[in-house]
Short mmCIF file of C-alpha atoms in Angstrom, two decimals:
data_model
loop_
_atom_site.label_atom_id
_atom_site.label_comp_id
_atom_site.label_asym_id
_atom_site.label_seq_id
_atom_site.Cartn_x
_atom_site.Cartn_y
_atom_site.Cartn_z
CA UNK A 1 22.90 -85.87 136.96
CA UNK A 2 26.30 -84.76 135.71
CA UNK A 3 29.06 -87.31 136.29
CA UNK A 4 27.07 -89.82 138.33
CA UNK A 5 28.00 -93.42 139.32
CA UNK A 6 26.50 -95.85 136.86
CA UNK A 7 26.17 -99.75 136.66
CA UNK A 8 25.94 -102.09 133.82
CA UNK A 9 22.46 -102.62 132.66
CA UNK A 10 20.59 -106.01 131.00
CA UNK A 11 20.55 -104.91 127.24
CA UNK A 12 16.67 -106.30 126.53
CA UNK A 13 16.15 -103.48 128.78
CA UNK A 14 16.84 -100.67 127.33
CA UNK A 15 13.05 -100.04 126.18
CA UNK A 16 12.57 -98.72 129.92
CA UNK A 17 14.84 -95.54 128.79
CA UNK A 18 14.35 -95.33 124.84
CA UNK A 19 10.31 -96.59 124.68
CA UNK A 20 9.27 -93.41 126.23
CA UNK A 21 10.91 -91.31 123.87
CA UNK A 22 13.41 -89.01 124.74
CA UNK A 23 16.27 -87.24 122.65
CA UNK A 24 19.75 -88.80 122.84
CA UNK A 25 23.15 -87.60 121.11
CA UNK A 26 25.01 -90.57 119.59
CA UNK A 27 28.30 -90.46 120.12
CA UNK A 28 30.48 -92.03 117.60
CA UNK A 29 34.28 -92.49 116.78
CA UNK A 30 36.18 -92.75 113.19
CA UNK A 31 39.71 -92.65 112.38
CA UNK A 32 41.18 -91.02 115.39
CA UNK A 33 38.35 -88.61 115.58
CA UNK A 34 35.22 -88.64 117.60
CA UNK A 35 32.09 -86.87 117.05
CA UNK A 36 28.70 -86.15 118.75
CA UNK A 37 25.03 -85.59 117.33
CA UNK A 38 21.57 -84.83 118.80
CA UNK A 39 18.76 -87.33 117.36
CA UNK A 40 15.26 -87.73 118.25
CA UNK A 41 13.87 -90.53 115.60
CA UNK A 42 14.90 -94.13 117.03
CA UNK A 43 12.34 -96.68 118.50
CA UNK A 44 13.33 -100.18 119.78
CA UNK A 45 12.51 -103.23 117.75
CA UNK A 46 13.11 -106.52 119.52
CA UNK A 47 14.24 -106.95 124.00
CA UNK A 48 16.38 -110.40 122.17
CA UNK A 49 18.96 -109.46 120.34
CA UNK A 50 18.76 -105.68 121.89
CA UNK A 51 17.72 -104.47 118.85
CA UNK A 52 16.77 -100.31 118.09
CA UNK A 53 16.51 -98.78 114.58
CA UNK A 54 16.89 -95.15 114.01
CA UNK A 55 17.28 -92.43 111.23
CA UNK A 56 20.50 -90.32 110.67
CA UNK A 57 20.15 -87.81 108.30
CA UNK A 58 23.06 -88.06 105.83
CA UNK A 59 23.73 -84.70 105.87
CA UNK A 60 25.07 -85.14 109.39
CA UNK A 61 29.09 -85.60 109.76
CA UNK A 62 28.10 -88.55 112.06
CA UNK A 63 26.33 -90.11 109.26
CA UNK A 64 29.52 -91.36 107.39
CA UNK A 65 31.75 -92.00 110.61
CA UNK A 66 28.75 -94.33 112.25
CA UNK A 67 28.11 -95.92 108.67
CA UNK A 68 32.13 -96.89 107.97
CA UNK A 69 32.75 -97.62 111.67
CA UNK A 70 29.64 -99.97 111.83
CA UNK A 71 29.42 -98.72 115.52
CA UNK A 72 27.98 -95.62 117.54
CA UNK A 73 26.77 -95.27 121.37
CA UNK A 74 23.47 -93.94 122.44
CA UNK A 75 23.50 -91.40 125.28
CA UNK A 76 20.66 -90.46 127.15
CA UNK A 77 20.72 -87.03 128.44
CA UNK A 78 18.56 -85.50 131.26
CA UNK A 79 17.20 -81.86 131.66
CA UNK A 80 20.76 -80.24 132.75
CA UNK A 81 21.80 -80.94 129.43
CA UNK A 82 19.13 -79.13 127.65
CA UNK A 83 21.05 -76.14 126.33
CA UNK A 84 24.02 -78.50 125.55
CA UNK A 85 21.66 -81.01 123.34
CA UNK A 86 20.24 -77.70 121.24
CA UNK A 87 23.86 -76.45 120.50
CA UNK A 88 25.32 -80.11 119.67
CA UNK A 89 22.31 -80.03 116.82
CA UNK A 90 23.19 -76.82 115.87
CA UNK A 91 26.58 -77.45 114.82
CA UNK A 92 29.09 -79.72 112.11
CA UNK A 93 31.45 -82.41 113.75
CA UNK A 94 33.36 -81.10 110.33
CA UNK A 95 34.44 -77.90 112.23
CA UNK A 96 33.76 -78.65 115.92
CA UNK A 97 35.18 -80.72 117.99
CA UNK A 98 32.30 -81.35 120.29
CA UNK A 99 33.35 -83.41 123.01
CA UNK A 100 35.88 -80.06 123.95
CA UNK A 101 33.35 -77.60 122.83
CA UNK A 102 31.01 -78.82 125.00
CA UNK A 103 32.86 -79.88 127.95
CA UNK A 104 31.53 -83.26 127.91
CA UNK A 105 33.92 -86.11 129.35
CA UNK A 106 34.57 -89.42 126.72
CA UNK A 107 34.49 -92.11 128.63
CA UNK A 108 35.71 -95.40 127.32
CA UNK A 109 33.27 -98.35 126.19
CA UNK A 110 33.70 -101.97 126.75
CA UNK A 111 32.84 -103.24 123.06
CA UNK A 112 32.99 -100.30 120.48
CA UNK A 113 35.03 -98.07 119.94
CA UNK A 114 32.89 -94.74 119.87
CA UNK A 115 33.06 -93.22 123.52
CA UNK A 116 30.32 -93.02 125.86
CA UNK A 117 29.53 -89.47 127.16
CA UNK A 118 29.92 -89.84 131.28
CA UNK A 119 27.55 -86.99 131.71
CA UNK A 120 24.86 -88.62 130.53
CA UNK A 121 22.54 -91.08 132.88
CA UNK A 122 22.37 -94.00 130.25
CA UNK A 123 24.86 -95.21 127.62
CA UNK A 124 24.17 -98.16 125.56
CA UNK A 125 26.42 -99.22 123.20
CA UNK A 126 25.54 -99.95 119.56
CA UNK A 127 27.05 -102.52 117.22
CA UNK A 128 25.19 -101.66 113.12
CA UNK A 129 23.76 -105.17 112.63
CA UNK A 130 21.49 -103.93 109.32
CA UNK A 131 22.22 -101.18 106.72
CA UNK A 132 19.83 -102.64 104.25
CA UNK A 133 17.35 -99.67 104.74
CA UNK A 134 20.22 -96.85 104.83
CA UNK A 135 20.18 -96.06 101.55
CA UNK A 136 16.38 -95.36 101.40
CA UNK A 137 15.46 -94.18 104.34
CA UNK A 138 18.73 -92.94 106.19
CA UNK A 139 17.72 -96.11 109.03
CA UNK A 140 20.12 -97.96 110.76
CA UNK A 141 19.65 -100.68 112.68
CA UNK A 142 21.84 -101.20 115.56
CA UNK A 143 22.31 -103.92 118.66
CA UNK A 144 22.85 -102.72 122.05
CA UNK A 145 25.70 -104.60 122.93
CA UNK A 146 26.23 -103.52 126.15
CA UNK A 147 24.33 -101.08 128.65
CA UNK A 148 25.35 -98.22 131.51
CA UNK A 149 22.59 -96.47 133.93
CA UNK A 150 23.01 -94.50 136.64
CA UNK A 151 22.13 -95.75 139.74
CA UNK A 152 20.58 -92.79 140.70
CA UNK A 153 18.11 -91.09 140.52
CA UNK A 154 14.95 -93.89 139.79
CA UNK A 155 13.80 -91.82 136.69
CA UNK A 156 15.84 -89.51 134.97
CA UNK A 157 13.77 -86.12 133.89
CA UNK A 158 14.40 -86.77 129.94
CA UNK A 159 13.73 -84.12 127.59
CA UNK A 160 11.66 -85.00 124.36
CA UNK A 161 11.37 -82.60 120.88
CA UNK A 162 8.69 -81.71 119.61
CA UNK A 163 9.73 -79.92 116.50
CA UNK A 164 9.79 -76.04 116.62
CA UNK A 165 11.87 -75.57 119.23
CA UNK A 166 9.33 -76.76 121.83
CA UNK A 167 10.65 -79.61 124.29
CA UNK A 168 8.14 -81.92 126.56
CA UNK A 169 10.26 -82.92 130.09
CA UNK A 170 9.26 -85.78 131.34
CA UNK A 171 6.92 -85.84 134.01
CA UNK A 172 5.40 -88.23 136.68
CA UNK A 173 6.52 -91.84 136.58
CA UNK A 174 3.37 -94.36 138.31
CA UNK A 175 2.87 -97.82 138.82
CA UNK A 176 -0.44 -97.27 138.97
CA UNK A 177 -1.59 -99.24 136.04
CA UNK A 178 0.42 -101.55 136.87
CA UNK A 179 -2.38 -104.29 138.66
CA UNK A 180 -4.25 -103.91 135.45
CA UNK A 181 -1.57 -105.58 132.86
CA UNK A 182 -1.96 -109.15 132.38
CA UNK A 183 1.12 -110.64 133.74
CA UNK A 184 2.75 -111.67 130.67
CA UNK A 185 1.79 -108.69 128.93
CA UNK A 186 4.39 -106.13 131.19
CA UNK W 1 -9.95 -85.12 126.29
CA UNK W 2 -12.85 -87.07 125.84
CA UNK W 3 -14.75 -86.29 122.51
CA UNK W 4 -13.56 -82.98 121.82
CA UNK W 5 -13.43 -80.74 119.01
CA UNK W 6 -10.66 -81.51 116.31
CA UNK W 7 -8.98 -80.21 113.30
CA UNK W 8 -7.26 -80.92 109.99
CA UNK W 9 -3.52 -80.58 110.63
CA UNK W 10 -0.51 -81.08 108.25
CA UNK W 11 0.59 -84.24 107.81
CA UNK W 12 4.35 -83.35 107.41
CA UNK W 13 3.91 -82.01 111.55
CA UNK W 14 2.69 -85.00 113.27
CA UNK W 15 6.17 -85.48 114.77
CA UNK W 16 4.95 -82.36 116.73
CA UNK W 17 2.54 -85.77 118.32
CA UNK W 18 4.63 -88.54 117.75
CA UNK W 19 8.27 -87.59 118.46
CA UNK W 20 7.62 -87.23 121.59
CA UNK W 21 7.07 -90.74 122.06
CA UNK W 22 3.54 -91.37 123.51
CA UNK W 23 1.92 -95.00 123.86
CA UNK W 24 -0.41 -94.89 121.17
CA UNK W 25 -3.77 -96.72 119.92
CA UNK W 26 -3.76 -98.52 116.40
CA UNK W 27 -7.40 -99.00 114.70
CA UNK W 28 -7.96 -101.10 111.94
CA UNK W 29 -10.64 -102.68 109.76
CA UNK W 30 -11.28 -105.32 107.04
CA UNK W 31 -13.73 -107.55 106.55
CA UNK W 32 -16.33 -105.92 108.41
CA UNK W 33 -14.39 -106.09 111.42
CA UNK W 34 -12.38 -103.58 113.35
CA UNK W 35 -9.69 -103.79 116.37
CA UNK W 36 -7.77 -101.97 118.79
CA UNK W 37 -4.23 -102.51 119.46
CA UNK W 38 -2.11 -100.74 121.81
CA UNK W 39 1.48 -99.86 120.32
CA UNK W 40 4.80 -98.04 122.00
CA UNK W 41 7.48 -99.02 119.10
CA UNK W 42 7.21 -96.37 116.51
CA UNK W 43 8.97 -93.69 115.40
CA UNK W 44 8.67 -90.54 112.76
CA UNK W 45 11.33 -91.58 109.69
CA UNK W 46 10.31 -88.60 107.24
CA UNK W 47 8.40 -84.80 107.28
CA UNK W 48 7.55 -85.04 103.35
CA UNK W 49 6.24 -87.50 102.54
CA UNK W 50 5.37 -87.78 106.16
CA UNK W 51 6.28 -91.65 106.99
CA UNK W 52 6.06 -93.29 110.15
CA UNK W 53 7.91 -96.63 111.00
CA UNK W 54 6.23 -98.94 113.34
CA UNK W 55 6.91 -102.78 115.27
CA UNK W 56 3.77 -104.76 115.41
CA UNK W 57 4.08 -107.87 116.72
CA UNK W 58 2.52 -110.81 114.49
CA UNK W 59 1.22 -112.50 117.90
CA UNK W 60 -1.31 -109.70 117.49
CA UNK W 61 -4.78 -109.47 115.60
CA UNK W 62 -4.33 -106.39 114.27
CA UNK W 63 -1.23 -107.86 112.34
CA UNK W 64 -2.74 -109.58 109.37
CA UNK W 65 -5.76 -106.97 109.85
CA UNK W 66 -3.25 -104.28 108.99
CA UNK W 67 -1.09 -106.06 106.70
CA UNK W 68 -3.89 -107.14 104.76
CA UNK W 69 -6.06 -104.01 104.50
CA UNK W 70 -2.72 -101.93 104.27
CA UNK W 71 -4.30 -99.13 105.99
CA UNK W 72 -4.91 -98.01 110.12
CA UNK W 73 -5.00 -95.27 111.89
CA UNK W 74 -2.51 -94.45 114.28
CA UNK W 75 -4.97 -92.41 117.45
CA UNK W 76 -2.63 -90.69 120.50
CA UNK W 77 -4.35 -91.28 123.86
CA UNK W 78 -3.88 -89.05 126.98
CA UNK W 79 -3.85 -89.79 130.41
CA UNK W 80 -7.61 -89.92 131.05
CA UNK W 81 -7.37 -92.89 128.42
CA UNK W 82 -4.48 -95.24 130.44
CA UNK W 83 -6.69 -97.53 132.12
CA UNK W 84 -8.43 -98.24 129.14
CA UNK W 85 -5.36 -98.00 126.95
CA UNK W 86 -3.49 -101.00 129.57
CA UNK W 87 -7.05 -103.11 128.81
CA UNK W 88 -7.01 -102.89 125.31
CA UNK W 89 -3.14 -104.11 125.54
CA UNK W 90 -4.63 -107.32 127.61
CA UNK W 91 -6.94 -109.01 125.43
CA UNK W 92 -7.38 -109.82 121.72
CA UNK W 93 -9.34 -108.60 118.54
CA UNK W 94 -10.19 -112.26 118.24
CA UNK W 95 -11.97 -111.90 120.99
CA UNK W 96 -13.47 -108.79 122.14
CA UNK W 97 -15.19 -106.18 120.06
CA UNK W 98 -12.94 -103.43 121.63
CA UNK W 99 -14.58 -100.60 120.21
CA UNK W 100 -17.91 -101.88 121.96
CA UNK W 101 -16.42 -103.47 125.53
CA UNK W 102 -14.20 -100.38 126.17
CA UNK W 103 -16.70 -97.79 124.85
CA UNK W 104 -14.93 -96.04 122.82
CA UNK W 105 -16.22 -94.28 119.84
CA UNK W 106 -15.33 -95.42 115.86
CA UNK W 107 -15.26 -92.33 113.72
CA UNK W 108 -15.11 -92.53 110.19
CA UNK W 109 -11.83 -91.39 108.57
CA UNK W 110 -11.28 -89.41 105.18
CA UNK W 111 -8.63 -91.09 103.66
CA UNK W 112 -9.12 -94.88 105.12
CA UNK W 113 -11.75 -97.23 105.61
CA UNK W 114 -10.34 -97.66 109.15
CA UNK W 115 -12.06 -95.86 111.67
CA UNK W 116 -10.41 -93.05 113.89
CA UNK W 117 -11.01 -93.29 117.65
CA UNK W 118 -12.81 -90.16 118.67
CA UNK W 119 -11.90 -89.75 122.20
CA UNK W 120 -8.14 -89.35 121.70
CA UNK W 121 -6.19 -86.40 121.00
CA UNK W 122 -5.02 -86.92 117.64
CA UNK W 123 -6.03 -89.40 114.79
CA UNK W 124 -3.31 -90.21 111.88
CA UNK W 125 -4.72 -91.76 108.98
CA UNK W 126 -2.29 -94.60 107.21
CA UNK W 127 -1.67 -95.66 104.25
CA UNK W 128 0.66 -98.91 104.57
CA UNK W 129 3.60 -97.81 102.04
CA UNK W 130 6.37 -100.34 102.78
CA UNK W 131 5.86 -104.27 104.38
CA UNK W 132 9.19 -105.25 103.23
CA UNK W 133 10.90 -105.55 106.76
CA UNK W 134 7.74 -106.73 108.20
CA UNK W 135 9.00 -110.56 107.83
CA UNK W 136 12.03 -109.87 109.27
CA UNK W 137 11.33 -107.33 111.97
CA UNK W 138 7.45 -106.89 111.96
CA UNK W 139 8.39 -103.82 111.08
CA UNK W 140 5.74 -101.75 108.91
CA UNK W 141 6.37 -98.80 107.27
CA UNK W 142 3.08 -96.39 106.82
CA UNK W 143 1.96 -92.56 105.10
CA UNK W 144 -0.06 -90.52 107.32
CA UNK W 145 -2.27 -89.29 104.71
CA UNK W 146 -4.42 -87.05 106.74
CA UNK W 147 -4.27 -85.59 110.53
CA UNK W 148 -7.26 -84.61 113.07
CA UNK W 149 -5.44 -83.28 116.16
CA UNK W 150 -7.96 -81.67 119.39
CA UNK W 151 -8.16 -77.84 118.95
CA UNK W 152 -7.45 -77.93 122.86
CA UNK W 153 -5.81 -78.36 125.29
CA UNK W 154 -2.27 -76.64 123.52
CA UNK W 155 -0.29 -80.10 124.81
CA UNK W 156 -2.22 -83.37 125.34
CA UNK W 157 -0.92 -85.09 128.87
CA UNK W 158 0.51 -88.48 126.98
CA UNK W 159 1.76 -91.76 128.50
CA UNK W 160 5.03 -93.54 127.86
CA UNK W 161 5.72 -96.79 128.45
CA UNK W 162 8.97 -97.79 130.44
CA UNK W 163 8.10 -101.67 130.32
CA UNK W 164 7.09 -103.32 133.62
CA UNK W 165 4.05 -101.81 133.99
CA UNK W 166 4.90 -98.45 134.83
CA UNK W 167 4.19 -95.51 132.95
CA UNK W 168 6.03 -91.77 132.82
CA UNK W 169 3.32 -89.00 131.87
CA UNK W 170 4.05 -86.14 129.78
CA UNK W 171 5.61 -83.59 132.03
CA UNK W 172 6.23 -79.62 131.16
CA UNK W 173 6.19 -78.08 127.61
CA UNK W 174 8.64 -75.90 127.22
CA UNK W 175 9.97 -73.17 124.43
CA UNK W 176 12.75 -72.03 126.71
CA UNK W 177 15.77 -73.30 124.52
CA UNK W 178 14.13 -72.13 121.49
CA UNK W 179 16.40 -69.07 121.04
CA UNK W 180 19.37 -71.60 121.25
CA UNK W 181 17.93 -73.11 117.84
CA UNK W 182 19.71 -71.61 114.51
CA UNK W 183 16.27 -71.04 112.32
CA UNK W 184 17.23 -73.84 110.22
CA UNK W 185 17.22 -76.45 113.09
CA UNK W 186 13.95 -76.22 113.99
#
């Protein structure tokens, strides 16, 4: 999955990589510096405007950078990057640089300013559209202004937290149920 | 996973269930009635108090059900459930008595008047703590006040939605990167 070829993506779409859960790293960018974190608490909110609302703890470096910037991109990483994603969380952007400590490759977005990370098989770039509920809860809201996914494979294996240290990898994907949805409720 | 044995389990761990990101089943009551909805847009915002964020469209029954009675219960399905979880999905509260045309078993809760549905894994009881994005975003903010997760299996088989009528389900559970974790990341 490392360096693939990717294509640009419809941005009401991106529920068929976020809705099932997975943990990304948001990538962001702030006065000439760039920084990475691992989050697992974001859910999408609306297909028109792309809309997804997540928490960033404010004790994370990224928290200031993605709150002055008004921008971030959501990267979607896949099983390979397992040991990566644990040792991004484990660490400060405020003493790491963690693009070069990790050997991930910025790659340059089309509207923000934060880089995508190429290794990753989906990158969806965020514009902050709401900080009312910052303050309280540490949630952003963000649009996805713009979308990257690999062309291949079909389904990336995603990895998703369970607290603890215990990860669930995703498993089968079916379109078995599919005959049973109402058409207009897909 | 149908009608097993459960247990109390703290509230401040249900991202253990949640975070994961599983389709889940939202119960409700008032007025003598109850409903079924199924929901994939939620996400864990806090440990302590343990607050969970959720989209419910106000196209659905439930909505006014929930808003109203400020109170649900937020049940995880597993895999044996999808066929049944895709149905409920399809048709409306105003409707169908879905507790009665998709057999499924209303259990009373501790904490709510809303009932818990037996034969899934896990049963969160909410309290609704914050409507004041629901105009804008149908965006509810609710407690868990009490847990009931299945003594077994260890890791419930879950189903995530990728839109489109396809499903991924829950694949390996894994504690291999936990030695990567410093302690306090957990």
């Amino acid at each position: 999955m490392l360096r693939t070829t990717k294509t640009e993506f419809p941005v009401d779409k991106v529920r068929r990589l976020l809705e099932p859960g997975p943990i990304v790293l948001v990538s962001s960018a702030h006065k000439n510096a760039t920084n990475i974190m691992t989050m697992g608490w974001h859910m999408v909110i609306e297909f028109q405007p792309s809309l997804v609302s997540c928490v960033i703890s404010s004790a994370n470096h990224s928290f200031e950078m993605i709150r002055r910037s008004r921008q971030c991109v959501i990267n979607v990483p896949t099983v390979e990057l397992a040991s990566t994603v644990v040792k991004i969380g484990n660490c400060s952007g405020r003493d790491v640089d963690k693009f070069a400590e990790f050997d991930l490759t910025p790659a340059p977005a089309t509207q923000v300013r934060a880089p995508l990370i190429d290794e990753c098989y989906a990158n969806f770039e965020c514009e902050l559209v709401d900080a009312s509920q910052v303050k309280k809860y540490n949630m952003f809201i963000f649009e996805v202004v713009q979308a990257h996914v690999a062309t291949a494979p079909k389904y990336p294996r995603t990895i998703h937290y369970r607290g603890n240290g215990e990860f669930m990898i995703s498993g089968e994907n079916t379109r078995r149920y599919r005959k049973l949805f109402r058409p207009e409720m897909l």
